[in-house]
Amino acid sequence: MITHAANEKRARRLAEALTPVIQQHLGSRVMVEADRRTIEAAQKVAEAVNQLDQTKFAGGREVAARRALERAARSLRTQLNNREKNRGRK
């Protein structure tokens, strides 16, 4: 029969072995969220470019479309900067 002390010792060794794996998994999970946000920001830039192209050829509010593109591009830049900052923390 295994004693309580032996079980604690095994549990401690198991915890020590799993800690780096768990920390790595948690860290990569945060990056998945950042990547998803980056992709969403890039999609908004692409949509804004499409809108600007449509206004150029079909007529419309080109100034508003250009400003929307600028906002989307700035948002993407911010997201990319935040992503790099988060990578530096690891």
Coordinates of N, CA and C in Angstrom, one line a residue:
M1 N 0.8 -1.2 0.0 CA 0.0 0.0 0.0 C 0.9 1.3 0.0
I2 N 0.5 2.2 -0.8 CA 1.3 3.5 -0.9 C 0.9 4.4 0.2
T3 N 1.9 5.0 0.8 CA 1.6 5.9 1.9 C 1.2 7.3 1.4
H4 N 0.6 8.1 2.3 CA 0.2 9.4 2.0 C 1.4 10.3 1.6
A5 N 2.5 10.1 2.3 CA 3.7 10.9 1.9 C 4.2 10.5 0.5
A6 N 4.1 9.3 0.2 CA 4.6 8.9 -1.2 C 3.7 9.4 -2.3
N7 N 2.4 9.5 -2.0 CA 1.4 10.1 -2.9 C 1.7 11.6 -3.1
E8 N 2.0 12.3 -2.0 CA 2.3 13.7 -2.1 C 3.6 13.9 -2.9
K9 N 4.5 13.1 -2.7 CA 5.8 13.2 -3.4 C 5.6 13.0 -4.9
R10 N 4.8 12.0 -5.3 CA 4.4 11.8 -6.7 C 3.7 12.9 -7.3
A11 N 2.7 13.4 -6.5 CA 1.9 14.6 -7.0 C 2.8 15.8 -7.2
R12 N 3.7 16.0 -6.3 CA 4.6 17.2 -6.4 C 5.5 17.0 -7.7
R13 N 6.0 15.8 -8.0 CA 6.8 15.6 -9.2 C 6.0 15.8 -10.4
L14 N 4.8 15.3 -10.4 CA 3.9 15.4 -11.5 C 3.6 16.9 -11.8
A15 N 3.3 17.7 -10.7 CA 3.0 19.1 -10.9 C 4.2 19.8 -11.4
E16 N 5.4 19.5 -11.0 CA 6.6 20.1 -11.5 C 6.9 19.8 -12.9
A17 N 6.5 18.6 -13.3 CA 6.7 18.2 -14.7 C 5.7 18.9 -15.6
L18 N 4.5 19.1 -15.2 CA 3.4 19.6 -16.0 C 3.4 21.2 -16.0
T19 N 4.0 21.8 -15.0 CA 3.9 23.3 -15.0 C 4.4 24.0 -16.2
P20 N 5.6 23.6 -16.8 CA 6.0 24.3 -18.0 C 5.0 24.0 -19.2
V21 N 4.5 22.8 -19.3 CA 3.6 22.5 -20.4 C 2.3 23.4 -20.3
I22 N 1.8 23.5 -19.1 CA 0.6 24.3 -18.8 C 0.8 25.7 -19.1
Q23 N 2.0 26.2 -18.6 CA 2.3 27.7 -18.9 C 2.4 27.9 -20.4
Q24 N 3.1 27.0 -21.1 CA 3.2 27.2 -22.5 C 1.8 27.2 -23.2
H25 N 1.0 26.3 -22.8 CA -0.4 26.3 -23.4 C -1.1 27.5 -23.1
L26 N -1.1 28.0 -21.9 CA -1.8 29.3 -21.6 C -1.2 30.4 -22.3
G27 N 0.1 30.5 -22.5 CA 0.7 31.6 -23.3 C 0.3 31.5 -24.7
S28 N 0.2 30.4 -25.3 CA -0.1 30.3 -26.7 C -1.6 30.6 -26.9
R29 N -2.4 30.3 -25.9 CA -3.8 30.6 -26.0 C -4.1 32.1 -26.1
V30 N -3.3 32.9 -25.4 CA -3.4 34.4 -25.5 C -3.1 34.8 -26.9
M31 N -2.0 34.2 -27.5 CA -1.6 34.6 -28.8 C -2.7 34.3 -29.9
V32 N -3.4 33.2 -29.6 CA -4.5 32.9 -30.6 C -5.5 34.0 -30.6
E33 N -5.9 34.5 -29.4 CA -6.8 35.7 -29.3 C -6.2 36.9 -30.1
A34 N -5.0 37.2 -29.9 CA -4.3 38.3 -30.5 C -4.4 38.1 -32.1
D35 N -4.1 36.9 -32.5 CA -4.1 36.6 -33.9 C -5.5 36.8 -34.5
R36 N -6.5 36.4 -33.8 CA -7.9 36.5 -34.3 C -8.2 38.0 -34.4
R37 N -7.8 38.8 -33.4 CA -8.1 40.2 -33.5 C -7.3 40.9 -34.6
T38 N -6.1 40.4 -34.9 CA -5.3 41.0 -36.0 C -6.0 40.6 -37.3
I39 N -6.4 39.4 -37.5 CA -7.1 39.0 -38.7 C -8.4 39.8 -38.9
E40 N -9.1 40.0 -37.8 CA -10.4 40.8 -37.9 C -10.0 42.3 -38.4
A41 N -9.0 42.8 -37.8 CA -8.6 44.2 -38.2 C -8.1 44.3 -39.6
A42 N -7.4 43.2 -40.1 CA -7.0 43.2 -41.5 C -8.2 43.1 -42.4
Q43 N -9.2 42.3 -42.0 CA -10.4 42.2 -42.8 C -11.1 43.5 -42.9
K44 N -11.1 44.3 -41.9 CA -11.8 45.6 -41.9 C -11.0 46.5 -42.9
V45 N -9.7 46.4 -42.9 CA -9.0 47.2 -43.9 C -9.3 46.8 -45.3
A46 N -9.4 45.5 -45.6 CA -9.8 45.0 -46.9 C -11.2 45.5 -47.3
E47 N -12.1 45.4 -46.4 CA -13.5 45.9 -46.6 C -13.5 47.4 -47.0
A48 N -12.7 48.2 -46.2 CA -12.6 49.6 -46.5 C -12.0 49.9 -47.8
V49 N -11.0 49.1 -48.2 CA -10.4 49.3 -49.6 C -11.5 49.0 -50.6
N50 N -12.3 48.0 -50.4 CA -13.3 47.7 -51.4 C -14.3 48.8 -51.5
Q51 N -14.7 49.4 -50.4 CA -15.6 50.5 -50.4 C -15.1 51.7 -51.1
L52 N -13.8 52.0 -50.9 CA -13.1 53.1 -51.5 C -13.1 52.8 -53.1
D53 N -12.8 51.6 -53.5 CA -12.8 51.3 -54.9 C -14.1 51.5 -55.5
Q54 N -15.2 51.1 -54.8 CA -16.5 51.2 -55.3 C -16.9 52.6 -55.5
T55 N -16.5 53.5 -54.5 CA -16.9 54.9 -54.6 C -16.2 55.6 -55.8
K56 N -14.9 55.1 -56.1 CA -14.2 55.7 -57.2 C -14.8 55.4 -58.5
F57 N -15.3 54.2 -58.7 CA -15.8 53.8 -60.0 C -17.3 54.0 -60.1
A58 N -18.1 54.0 -59.0 CA -19.5 54.1 -59.1 C -20.0 55.5 -58.6
G59 N -19.1 56.3 -58.2 CA -19.4 57.6 -57.6 C -19.9 57.4 -56.2
G60 N -19.8 58.4 -55.4 CA -20.3 58.3 -54.1 C -19.4 59.2 -53.1
R61 N -19.4 58.8 -51.9 CA -18.8 59.5 -50.9 C -17.3 59.1 -50.7
E62 N -16.5 59.5 -51.6 CA -15.1 59.1 -51.6 C -14.3 59.5 -50.4
V63 N -14.6 60.7 -49.9 CA -13.9 61.3 -48.7 C -14.2 60.4 -47.5
A64 N -15.5 60.1 -47.3 CA -15.9 59.2 -46.2 C -15.3 57.8 -46.3
A65 N -15.2 57.3 -47.5 CA -14.6 56.0 -47.7 C -13.1 56.0 -47.4
R66 N -12.5 57.1 -47.8 CA -11.0 57.3 -47.5 C -10.8 57.4 -46.0
R67 N -11.6 58.1 -45.3 CA -11.4 58.2 -43.9 C -11.7 56.9 -43.2
A68 N -12.7 56.1 -43.7 CA -12.9 54.8 -43.1 C -11.7 53.9 -43.3
L69 N -11.1 54.0 -44.5 CA -9.9 53.2 -44.7 C -8.7 53.6 -43.8
E70 N -8.6 54.9 -43.6 CA -7.6 55.4 -42.6 C -7.8 54.9 -41.2
R71 N -9.1 54.9 -40.8 CA -9.4 54.4 -39.4 C -9.1 52.9 -39.3
A72 N -9.5 52.2 -40.3 CA -9.2 50.7 -40.3 C -7.7 50.4 -40.3
A73 N -7.0 51.2 -41.1 CA -5.5 51.0 -41.2 C -4.9 51.3 -39.8
R74 N -5.3 52.4 -39.2 CA -4.8 52.7 -37.9 C -5.1 51.7 -36.8
S75 N -6.3 51.2 -36.9 CA -6.7 50.1 -36.0 C -5.9 48.9 -36.2
L76 N -5.6 48.5 -37.4 CA -4.7 47.4 -37.7 C -3.3 47.6 -37.1
R77 N -2.8 48.8 -37.4 CA -1.5 49.2 -36.8 C -1.4 49.0 -35.3
T78 N -2.4 49.5 -34.7 CA -2.5 49.4 -33.2 C -2.5 48.0 -32.8
Q79 N -3.3 47.2 -33.5 CA -3.4 45.8 -33.1 C -2.1 45.1 -33.3
L80 N -1.4 45.4 -34.4 CA -0.1 44.8 -34.7 C 1.0 45.2 -33.6
N81 N 0.9 46.5 -33.2 CA 1.8 47.0 -32.2 C 1.5 46.3 -30.8
N82 N 0.3 46.1 -30.5 CA -0.1 45.4 -29.3 C 0.3 44.0 -29.3
R83 N 0.2 43.4 -30.5 CA 0.6 42.0 -30.6 C 2.1 41.8 -30.3
E84 N 2.9 42.7 -30.9 CA 4.4 42.7 -30.7 C 4.7 42.9 -29.2
K85 N 4.0 43.9 -28.5 CA 4.2 44.1 -27.1 C 3.9 42.9 -26.3
N86 N 2.8 42.2 -26.6 CA 2.5 41.0 -25.9 C 3.5 39.9 -26.1
R87 N 4.1 39.8 -27.3 CA 5.1 38.8 -27.5 C 6.3 39.1 -26.7
G88 N 6.6 40.4 -26.5 CA 7.8 40.8 -25.7 C 7.7 40.4 -24.2
R89 N 6.5 40.3 -23.7 CA 6.3 40.0 -22.3 C 6.7 38.5 -21.9
K90 N 6.7 37.7 -22.9 CA 6.9 36.2 -22.6 C 8.3 35.9 -22.3

